[in-house]
Amino acid sequence: MILLINPKTTKPSEFQSEYFREPNLGLLYLSALLDRNDIEVDLLDLEQYYNLSREQIENVTKTLFLKYQIFGITCLTNTYQFSIYLVKLIKECNPNATIILGGPHVSFLYDKILKKEKLVDYICVGESEKSFPRLIELLISFQNKNKRSKDFFKKLQLIQGVAYRSIQGEVFFTGNPEPINVERLPLPARYKLSQENYYYRVANVIVNRGCPNECSFCSRQNFFQNVRIRSISSILTEVRDIIALQNYEYINFYDNINFNKKFFHKFCNMFIKNQLNIPWGCELRVDSITYEDAILLKKAGCRLVATGIESASEEVLKTNFKYQKPELVLEGLKHLKNQNIAIQSYFVLGLPGETKATFRETEQYIKKLPFDQEDKLEYFAATPYPGSKLWENREEYQIKIIETDFSKYDCQHIIFETSDLNYQQLRDMFKTAKELESYHTKD
């Protein structure tokens, strides 16, 4: 009855074939919740079929879309336009289908989207592990009834976190959903993923929700209302489940796992005490990594640390609410490299406050990084995702958005100019940044 869809990204197929791929956990959580409520649900993960053209996708899905009454599509900014293409394709095949969108992009732009895209029926705003199952149950209960009746809308208004159009076509929002109790969530339904071609060899695990940081280029702090950390016992259960599946060669843990030092140490000791024999990596803040932390990570079996360095300019960092000292980052990196832990570092070009001088400062800083052949450096173009400070406060930041094609919001395109740098200057600098990336990232 219900089909959940993960759209494909706009990354080129040759990039996808080598990409560090991970499944969409949001849809896997929703699938598990619906399964727990004995609601039939299937998953179509188009990311697994990255090499299919639109014509091939249409041929594959025409018959498939006739089998379902309700469709849930997750939307990132980069996949939004492809999602709308899928919406139109579904309605062409199945005019009576009900379509629900969710995810970060539509959560921040639900009013505009519902006014423009009349084929979209509902949008689940923010965390939807409560709202989506309740909306599905309501739709099923009205399967043979009038979904435009006063009774239906009265019940719909009781579900927090849903945006919809009234009978008169006005957009209504039932209010922000309550933060999810992460301890009550079932394990993500990884068994729903097709094992064809073993597309996903890396499992991803969320150990916390929300973020205590306020970086201008991130919308996470607005999407999640507060920070919640999972218990070690629930994480251990999920890790053991992943190992038992025997499909995954590696686990990545998100998000910054060391903003709470007590949790961080318990997390590492979880691997040591339980002798968990699977390679893993994580995201963390390197500026607070000590010599002892690095030793603990190594002992726990950590193979790789991913970290956002962004810029070597303290002025740029401060302007964009990234409160870290470049010298402390360098110190933390040295501790990790002394333990032979691989580093995946991220830099951002073109943030407010960036100038030719700050870029040169970052170039010189990169030369000091203690990297070797197993480390990677990635340079991204600053991107104003809806919900981020860059999007919400662009006048205050004095940025001019020059690219409105959301499919290009992939951190590989220049999206805006700043008061200090125009498009051509940013484009030239990004080319240099990519050359730096290639030089410092060995194949």
Short mmCIF file of C-alpha atoms in Angstrom, two decimals:
data_model
loop_
_atom_site.label_atom_id
_atom_site.label_comp_id
_atom_site.label_asym_id
_atom_site.label_seq_id
_atom_site.Cartn_x
_atom_site.Cartn_y
_atom_site.Cartn_z
CA MET A 1 0.00 0.00 0.00
CA ILE A 2 2.79 2.45 0.88
CA LEU A 3 5.99 3.14 -1.04
CA LEU A 4 8.82 5.20 0.42
CA ILE A 5 11.18 6.70 -2.16
CA ASN A 6 14.75 7.92 -1.85
CA PRO A 7 15.49 10.04 -4.98
CA LYS A 8 18.82 9.79 -6.74
CA THR A 9 21.27 12.65 -6.39
CA THR A 10 22.66 14.64 -9.29
CA LYS A 11 26.18 13.32 -8.79
CA PRO A 12 27.59 11.89 -12.04
CA SER A 13 27.51 8.09 -12.31
CA GLU A 14 31.31 7.79 -12.46
CA PHE A 15 31.47 9.68 -9.14
CA GLN A 16 28.68 7.58 -7.64
CA SER A 17 30.46 4.35 -8.48
CA GLU A 18 33.38 5.39 -6.25
CA TYR A 19 31.42 7.40 -3.68
CA PHE A 20 31.53 6.53 0.00
CA ARG A 21 27.90 5.42 -0.08
CA GLU A 22 25.51 5.17 2.84
CA PRO A 23 21.75 4.45 2.94
CA ASN A 24 19.08 7.01 3.88
CA LEU A 25 18.47 6.33 7.56
CA GLY A 26 15.36 8.53 7.74
CA LEU A 27 13.39 6.25 5.43
CA LEU A 28 14.74 3.14 7.17
CA TYR A 29 13.46 4.45 10.53
CA LEU A 30 10.04 5.21 9.02
CA SER A 31 9.92 1.76 7.41
CA ALA A 32 10.67 0.13 10.76
CA LEU A 33 7.96 2.17 12.51
CA LEU A 34 5.35 1.24 9.91
CA ASP A 35 6.38 -2.41 10.10
CA ARG A 36 6.00 -2.27 13.87
CA ASN A 37 2.45 -0.99 13.37
CA ASP A 38 1.70 -3.81 10.87
CA ILE A 39 1.38 -1.37 7.97
CA GLU A 40 2.64 -2.73 4.65
CA VAL A 41 5.49 -0.62 3.31
CA ASP A 42 8.08 -1.01 0.57
CA LEU A 43 11.19 1.03 -0.17
CA LEU A 44 12.38 2.23 -3.56
CA ASP A 45 15.92 3.53 -3.23
CA LEU A 46 16.77 5.15 -6.56
CA GLU A 47 20.22 6.01 -5.25
CA GLN A 48 21.03 2.32 -5.70
CA TYR A 49 20.26 2.70 -9.41
CA TYR A 50 22.47 5.73 -9.99
CA ASN A 51 23.32 4.76 -13.57
CA LEU A 52 19.71 4.76 -14.82
CA SER A 53 18.55 7.57 -17.10
CA ARG A 54 15.20 9.29 -16.55
CA GLU A 55 13.72 7.29 -19.44
CA GLN A 56 14.89 4.05 -17.83
CA ILE A 57 13.49 5.14 -14.46
CA GLU A 58 10.12 5.84 -16.10
CA ASN A 59 10.10 2.39 -17.70
CA VAL A 60 10.96 0.72 -14.39
CA THR A 61 8.43 2.65 -12.28
CA LYS A 62 5.33 2.91 -14.49
CA THR A 63 3.95 -0.46 -13.44
CA LEU A 64 5.40 -0.23 -9.93
CA PHE A 65 3.61 3.03 -9.10
CA LEU A 66 0.22 1.43 -9.84
CA LYS A 67 0.66 -0.96 -6.91
CA TYR A 68 0.56 1.70 -4.18
CA GLN A 69 -1.93 4.22 -2.84
CA ILE A 70 0.37 6.33 -0.65
CA PHE A 71 3.87 7.58 -1.50
CA GLY A 72 6.42 9.15 0.83
CA ILE A 73 9.39 10.94 -0.77
CA THR A 74 12.33 12.36 1.16
CA CYS A 75 13.87 15.60 -0.13
CA LEU A 76 17.27 17.13 0.28
CA THR A 77 17.83 20.47 -1.43
CA ASN A 78 19.94 18.80 -4.12
CA THR A 79 17.26 16.14 -4.80
CA TYR A 80 14.19 18.37 -4.55
CA GLN A 81 13.70 18.95 -8.28
CA PHE A 82 14.08 15.26 -9.00
CA SER A 83 11.52 14.61 -6.25
CA ILE A 84 9.01 16.89 -7.97
CA TYR A 85 9.70 15.03 -11.21
CA LEU A 86 8.81 11.80 -9.38
CA VAL A 87 5.65 13.41 -7.99
CA LYS A 88 4.48 14.23 -11.53
CA LEU A 89 5.41 10.76 -12.75
CA ILE A 90 3.43 9.13 -9.93
CA LYS A 91 0.34 11.23 -10.61
CA GLU A 92 0.51 10.48 -14.35
CA CYS A 93 0.52 6.75 -13.59
CA ASN A 94 -1.74 6.85 -10.56
CA PRO A 95 -3.92 10.02 -10.41
CA ASN A 96 -5.59 9.03 -7.13
CA ALA A 97 -2.33 8.49 -5.27
CA THR A 98 -1.60 10.45 -2.09
CA ILE A 99 1.87 12.01 -2.00
CA ILE A 100 3.71 13.07 1.16
CA LEU A 101 7.05 14.88 1.11
CA GLY A 102 9.51 15.07 3.99
CA GLY A 103 13.10 15.94 4.77
CA PRO A 104 15.10 19.11 5.50
CA HIS A 105 14.45 21.04 2.28
CA VAL A 106 10.66 20.83 2.28
CA SER A 107 10.49 21.33 6.05
CA PHE A 108 11.80 24.87 5.68
CA LEU A 109 9.93 25.72 2.46
CA TYR A 110 6.62 23.89 3.01
CA ASP A 111 4.43 26.99 2.53
CA LYS A 112 5.97 27.96 -0.80
CA ILE A 113 5.99 24.36 -2.06
CA LEU A 114 2.37 23.59 -1.21
CA LYS A 115 1.25 26.81 -2.89
CA LYS A 116 3.17 26.00 -6.06
CA GLU A 117 3.10 22.20 -6.34
CA LYS A 118 -0.57 21.25 -6.32
CA LEU A 119 0.19 17.55 -6.85
CA VAL A 120 1.86 17.37 -3.43
CA ASP A 121 -0.77 16.52 -0.80
CA TYR A 122 1.09 16.78 2.53
CA ILE A 123 4.49 17.72 3.91
CA CYS A 124 5.86 16.26 7.13
CA VAL A 125 7.88 19.04 8.74
CA GLY A 126 10.94 18.33 10.86
CA GLU A 127 11.35 15.00 12.65
CA SER A 128 8.57 12.83 11.30
CA GLU A 129 8.85 9.54 13.20
CA LYS A 130 5.63 10.48 15.01
CA SER A 131 3.79 12.55 12.42
CA PHE A 132 4.31 10.30 9.40
CA PRO A 133 2.96 7.04 10.93
CA ARG A 134 0.00 8.93 12.42
CA LEU A 135 -0.73 10.57 9.08
CA ILE A 136 -0.54 7.18 7.35
CA GLU A 137 -2.95 5.66 9.88
CA LEU A 138 -5.38 8.54 9.34
CA LEU A 139 -5.21 8.18 5.55
CA ILE A 140 -5.82 4.43 5.80
CA SER A 141 -8.80 4.96 8.09
CA PHE A 142 -10.29 7.30 5.47
CA GLN A 143 -9.40 5.03 2.55
CA ASN A 144 -13.04 4.72 1.48
CA LYS A 145 -14.17 8.04 2.94
CA ASN A 146 -13.97 11.69 1.95
CA LYS A 147 -10.50 13.05 2.66
CA ARG A 148 -11.78 16.58 2.08
CA SER A 149 -14.42 16.35 4.81
CA LYS A 150 -14.49 18.44 7.99
CA ASP A 151 -14.09 15.25 10.01
CA PHE A 152 -10.85 14.37 8.22
CA PHE A 153 -9.35 17.85 8.64
CA LYS A 154 -10.38 17.92 12.29
CA LYS A 155 -8.40 14.74 12.91
CA LEU A 156 -5.53 15.91 10.71
CA GLN A 157 -5.11 19.06 12.83
CA LEU A 158 -4.36 16.86 15.86
CA ILE A 159 -1.18 15.52 14.23
CA GLN A 160 1.70 17.86 14.98
CA GLY A 161 4.25 18.42 12.23
CA VAL A 162 2.05 18.27 9.11
CA ALA A 163 1.55 20.99 6.49
CA TYR A 164 -1.38 20.74 4.08
CA ARG A 165 -3.87 22.69 1.97
CA SER A 166 -7.39 23.32 3.22
CA ILE A 167 -10.50 22.86 1.11
CA GLN A 168 -10.13 26.53 0.13
CA GLY A 169 -6.51 25.95 -0.89
CA GLU A 170 -4.92 27.77 2.04
CA VAL A 171 -1.76 26.30 3.53
CA PHE A 172 -2.03 25.22 7.16
CA PHE A 173 0.62 23.87 9.50
CA THR A 174 -0.30 21.89 12.59
CA GLY A 175 2.71 23.11 14.57
CA ASN A 176 6.23 21.87 15.22
CA PRO A 177 6.43 18.23 16.30
CA GLU A 178 7.78 17.33 19.71
CA PRO A 179 11.38 16.15 19.69
CA ILE A 180 11.61 12.39 19.21
CA ASN A 181 12.70 10.20 22.10
CA VAL A 182 15.59 8.49 20.31
CA GLU A 183 15.58 5.62 22.82
CA ARG A 184 12.12 4.53 21.70
CA LEU A 185 12.94 4.23 18.01
CA PRO A 186 13.24 0.76 16.50
CA LEU A 187 16.38 -0.22 14.65
CA PRO A 188 16.45 1.14 11.08
CA ALA A 189 14.91 -1.40 8.67
CA ARG A 190 18.11 -2.18 6.79
CA TYR A 191 16.47 -5.43 5.67
CA LYS A 192 14.31 -3.32 3.32
CA LEU A 193 17.30 -2.37 1.18
CA SER A 194 17.89 -4.31 -2.00
CA GLN A 195 21.11 -6.27 -1.81
CA GLU A 196 21.50 -6.06 -5.58
CA ASN A 197 25.13 -5.30 -6.47
CA TYR A 198 25.84 -4.71 -2.76
CA TYR A 199 25.53 -1.01 -3.40
CA TYR A 200 25.71 -0.11 0.30
CA ARG A 201 28.82 -1.55 1.88
CA VAL A 202 29.04 1.13 4.56
CA ALA A 203 26.49 1.28 7.38
CA ASN A 204 25.74 4.59 9.06
CA VAL A 205 24.62 5.02 12.65
CA ILE A 206 23.26 8.17 14.26
CA VAL A 207 24.45 8.43 17.87
CA ASN A 208 22.88 11.82 18.55
CA ARG A 209 20.31 14.20 17.14
CA GLY A 210 20.64 17.92 17.01
CA CYS A 211 23.77 20.00 17.23
CA PRO A 212 25.05 22.37 19.94
CA ASN A 213 26.96 24.37 17.32
CA GLU A 214 25.61 27.24 15.23
CA CYS A 215 27.53 27.11 11.95
CA SER A 216 26.05 29.49 9.38
CA PHE A 217 26.11 26.93 6.57
CA CYS A 218 24.20 24.17 8.39
CA SER A 219 20.45 23.79 8.97
CA ARG A 220 20.70 20.92 11.46
CA GLN A 221 20.26 23.09 14.55
CA ASN A 222 16.96 24.38 13.13
CA PHE A 223 15.73 21.00 11.89
CA PHE A 224 16.27 19.32 15.27
CA GLN A 225 14.92 21.33 18.17
CA ASN A 226 17.37 20.13 20.79
CA VAL A 227 20.33 17.81 21.29
CA ARG A 228 19.70 14.20 22.32
CA ILE A 229 22.36 11.55 22.82
CA ARG A 230 21.52 7.86 22.51
CA SER A 231 22.41 5.42 25.26
CA ILE A 232 25.45 3.21 24.77
CA SER A 233 23.23 0.12 25.11
CA SER A 234 21.01 1.17 22.18
CA ILE A 235 24.04 1.93 19.99
CA LEU A 236 25.60 -1.42 20.92
CA THR A 237 22.40 -3.22 19.91
CA GLU A 238 22.45 -1.52 16.51
CA VAL A 239 26.13 -2.26 15.92
CA ARG A 240 25.57 -5.94 16.70
CA ASP A 241 22.59 -5.96 14.32
CA ILE A 242 24.75 -4.50 11.52
CA ILE A 243 27.47 -7.09 12.11
CA ALA A 244 24.86 -9.89 12.05
CA LEU A 245 23.56 -8.72 8.66
CA GLN A 246 26.99 -9.50 7.15
CA ASN A 247 26.41 -7.00 4.33
CA TYR A 248 28.54 -4.17 5.66
CA GLU A 249 32.30 -3.79 5.72
CA TYR A 250 32.46 -0.60 7.76
CA ILE A 251 30.37 1.69 10.01
CA ASN A 252 30.31 5.49 10.06
CA PHE A 253 29.02 7.19 13.22
CA TYR A 254 27.33 10.62 13.17
CA ASP A 255 27.28 13.42 14.15
CA ASN A 256 30.13 15.02 16.14
CA ILE A 257 30.57 12.23 18.66
CA ASN A 258 32.86 14.09 21.05
CA PHE A 259 30.98 17.27 21.95
CA ASN A 260 30.15 15.40 25.17
CA LYS A 261 33.44 14.01 26.49
CA LYS A 262 31.81 11.59 28.94
CA PHE A 263 29.76 10.01 26.17
CA PHE A 264 32.75 9.97 23.83
CA HIS A 265 34.85 7.94 26.27
CA LYS A 266 31.98 5.51 26.96
CA PHE A 267 31.44 5.13 23.23
CA CYS A 268 35.06 4.17 22.58
CA ASN A 269 35.11 1.81 25.55
CA MET A 270 32.00 0.10 24.14
CA PHE A 271 34.14 -1.25 21.30
CA ILE A 272 36.96 -2.28 23.59
CA LYS A 273 34.85 -4.03 26.24
CA ASN A 274 32.63 -5.86 23.75
CA GLN A 275 35.40 -6.75 21.28
CA LEU A 276 33.38 -5.46 18.33
CA ASN A 277 35.30 -6.58 15.30
CA ILE A 278 34.26 -4.22 12.51
CA PRO A 279 36.19 -1.22 11.14
CA TRP A 280 34.58 2.13 11.87
CA GLY A 281 34.95 5.86 11.46
CA CYS A 282 33.27 8.92 12.88
CA GLU A 283 32.70 12.64 12.67
CA LEU A 284 34.13 14.70 15.50
CA ARG A 285 35.64 18.04 16.44
CA VAL A 286 39.39 17.73 16.22
CA ASP A 287 40.11 20.93 18.15
CA SER A 288 39.26 19.18 21.41
CA ILE A 289 41.09 15.90 20.73
CA THR A 290 43.82 15.23 23.28
CA TYR A 291 46.74 12.82 23.17
CA GLU A 292 44.76 10.45 25.43
CA ASP A 293 41.63 10.73 23.22
CA ALA A 294 43.62 9.71 20.15
CA ILE A 295 45.05 6.67 21.94
CA LEU A 296 41.54 5.65 23.04
CA LEU A 297 40.18 5.99 19.49
CA LYS A 298 42.97 3.82 18.14
CA LYS A 299 42.46 1.19 20.82
CA ALA A 300 38.73 1.16 20.05
CA GLY A 301 39.43 0.34 16.41
CA CYS A 302 38.68 3.71 14.80
CA ARG A 303 40.09 3.78 11.27
CA LEU A 304 39.06 7.25 10.09
CA VAL A 305 38.02 10.60 11.52
CA ALA A 306 36.05 13.11 9.43
CA THR A 307 36.19 16.71 10.54
CA GLY A 308 35.18 20.14 9.33
CA ILE A 309 38.11 22.54 9.36
CA GLU A 310 36.37 24.99 6.97
CA SER A 311 38.95 27.81 7.03
CA ALA A 312 42.21 28.85 8.64
CA SER A 313 40.94 32.40 9.10
CA GLU A 314 39.66 33.03 12.61
CA GLU A 315 37.71 36.00 11.28
CA VAL A 316 35.88 33.83 8.72
CA LEU A 317 35.23 31.18 11.36
CA LYS A 318 33.89 33.71 13.84
CA THR A 319 31.67 35.42 11.25
CA ASN A 320 30.11 32.04 10.47
CA PHE A 321 29.73 30.89 14.08
CA LYS A 322 32.31 28.12 13.74
CA TYR A 323 34.02 28.55 17.06
CA GLN A 324 37.32 26.72 16.83
CA LYS A 325 40.98 27.71 16.90
CA PRO A 326 43.00 26.60 13.83
CA GLU A 327 46.06 25.95 16.00
CA LEU A 328 44.03 23.57 18.22
CA VAL A 329 42.75 21.78 15.11
CA LEU A 330 46.32 21.28 13.96
CA GLU A 331 47.30 19.96 17.37
CA GLY A 332 44.39 17.50 17.41
CA LEU A 333 45.25 16.29 13.90
CA LYS A 334 48.82 15.60 14.99
CA HIS A 335 47.55 13.50 17.92
CA LEU A 336 45.39 11.44 15.55
CA LYS A 337 48.14 10.98 12.98
CA ASN A 338 50.54 9.85 15.71
CA GLN A 339 48.10 6.94 16.15
CA ASN A 340 47.92 6.33 12.38
CA ILE A 341 44.25 7.26 12.17
CA ALA A 342 43.22 8.43 8.70
CA ILE A 343 41.74 11.92 8.34
CA GLN A 344 39.02 13.17 6.02
CA SER A 345 39.05 16.97 6.28
CA TYR A 346 36.50 19.41 4.90
CA PHE A 347 37.10 23.02 3.87
CA VAL A 348 34.55 25.57 2.64
CA LEU A 349 35.30 28.30 0.13
CA GLY A 350 33.35 31.54 -0.19
CA LEU A 351 31.78 31.94 3.23
CA PRO A 352 30.92 35.49 4.31
CA GLY A 353 34.15 37.18 5.31
CA GLU A 354 36.20 35.21 2.80
CA THR A 355 38.67 37.28 0.79
CA LYS A 356 41.64 36.51 -1.41
CA ALA A 357 43.80 37.07 1.66
CA THR A 358 41.88 34.61 3.88
CA PHE A 359 41.99 32.01 1.10
CA ARG A 360 45.78 32.40 0.88
CA GLU A 361 45.90 32.04 4.67
CA THR A 362 44.04 28.73 4.37
CA GLU A 363 46.34 27.60 1.52
CA GLN A 364 49.37 28.15 3.75
CA TYR A 365 47.63 26.39 6.65
CA ILE A 366 46.89 23.33 4.52
CA LYS A 367 50.62 22.97 3.83
CA LYS A 368 51.14 22.47 7.58
CA LEU A 369 48.65 19.61 7.88
CA PRO A 370 50.32 16.35 8.96
CA PHE A 371 48.68 14.37 6.16
CA ASP A 372 49.97 11.29 4.36
CA GLN A 373 48.73 9.10 1.50
CA GLU A 374 45.74 7.70 3.43
CA ASP A 375 44.27 11.13 4.25
CA LYS A 376 41.80 13.13 2.20
CA LEU A 377 41.08 16.82 1.84
CA GLU A 378 37.78 17.98 0.34
CA TYR A 379 36.93 21.54 -0.65
CA PHE A 380 33.27 22.59 -0.87
CA ALA A 381 31.66 25.73 -2.21
CA ALA A 382 29.66 27.57 0.45
CA THR A 383 25.99 26.71 -0.10
CA PRO A 384 23.00 28.50 1.49
CA TYR A 385 20.72 25.57 2.31
CA PRO A 386 17.17 26.51 3.36
CA GLY A 387 17.05 26.64 7.14
CA SER A 388 20.67 27.73 7.49
CA LYS A 389 21.76 31.18 8.60
CA LEU A 390 23.20 31.77 5.13
CA TRP A 391 19.70 31.31 3.68
CA GLU A 392 17.68 33.01 6.40
CA ASN A 393 20.05 35.97 6.97
CA ARG A 394 21.47 36.58 3.52
CA GLU A 395 20.80 40.32 3.67
CA GLU A 396 22.65 40.58 6.97
CA TYR A 397 25.52 38.58 5.48
CA GLN A 398 25.42 40.73 2.34
CA ILE A 399 25.33 37.77 0.01
CA LYS A 400 23.60 37.71 -3.36
CA ILE A 401 22.19 34.37 -4.46
CA ILE A 402 22.86 34.01 -8.19
CA GLU A 403 21.91 30.35 -8.65
CA THR A 404 18.32 29.22 -8.02
CA ASP A 405 18.57 25.75 -9.55
CA PHE A 406 18.42 23.59 -6.43
CA SER A 407 19.98 20.63 -8.24
CA LYS A 408 23.22 22.62 -8.17
CA TYR A 409 23.11 23.00 -4.38
CA ASP A 410 25.63 20.17 -4.03
CA CYS A 411 28.59 22.17 -2.66
CA GLN A 412 30.30 21.90 -6.05
CA HIS A 413 28.82 25.05 -7.62
CA ILE A 414 29.15 28.75 -6.80
CA ILE A 415 25.68 29.69 -5.54
CA PHE A 416 26.18 33.23 -4.24
CA GLU A 417 28.44 36.24 -4.40
CA THR A 418 29.61 38.09 -1.31
CA SER A 419 30.40 41.75 -0.71
CA ASP A 420 34.09 40.85 -1.05
CA LEU A 421 34.09 38.38 -3.93
CA ASN A 422 32.11 38.24 -7.18
CA TYR A 423 31.18 35.12 -9.13
CA GLN A 424 34.23 35.06 -11.37
CA GLN A 425 36.62 35.54 -8.46
CA LEU A 426 34.91 32.76 -6.50
CA ARG A 427 34.93 30.48 -9.52
CA ASP A 428 38.66 31.01 -10.05
CA MET A 429 39.38 30.47 -6.36
CA PHE A 430 37.28 27.29 -6.30
CA LYS A 431 39.29 25.95 -9.23
CA THR A 432 42.45 26.57 -7.20
CA ALA A 433 40.82 24.94 -4.17
CA LYS A 434 40.03 21.84 -6.21
CA GLU A 435 43.64 21.71 -7.37
CA LEU A 436 44.68 21.81 -3.71
CA GLU A 437 42.23 19.00 -3.02
CA SER A 438 43.70 16.85 -5.80
CA TYR A 439 47.27 17.53 -4.72
CA HIS A 440 46.67 16.64 -1.08
CA THR A 441 44.42 13.64 -1.75
CA LYS A 442 46.35 10.67 -3.02
CA ASP A 443 44.53 7.87 -4.87
#
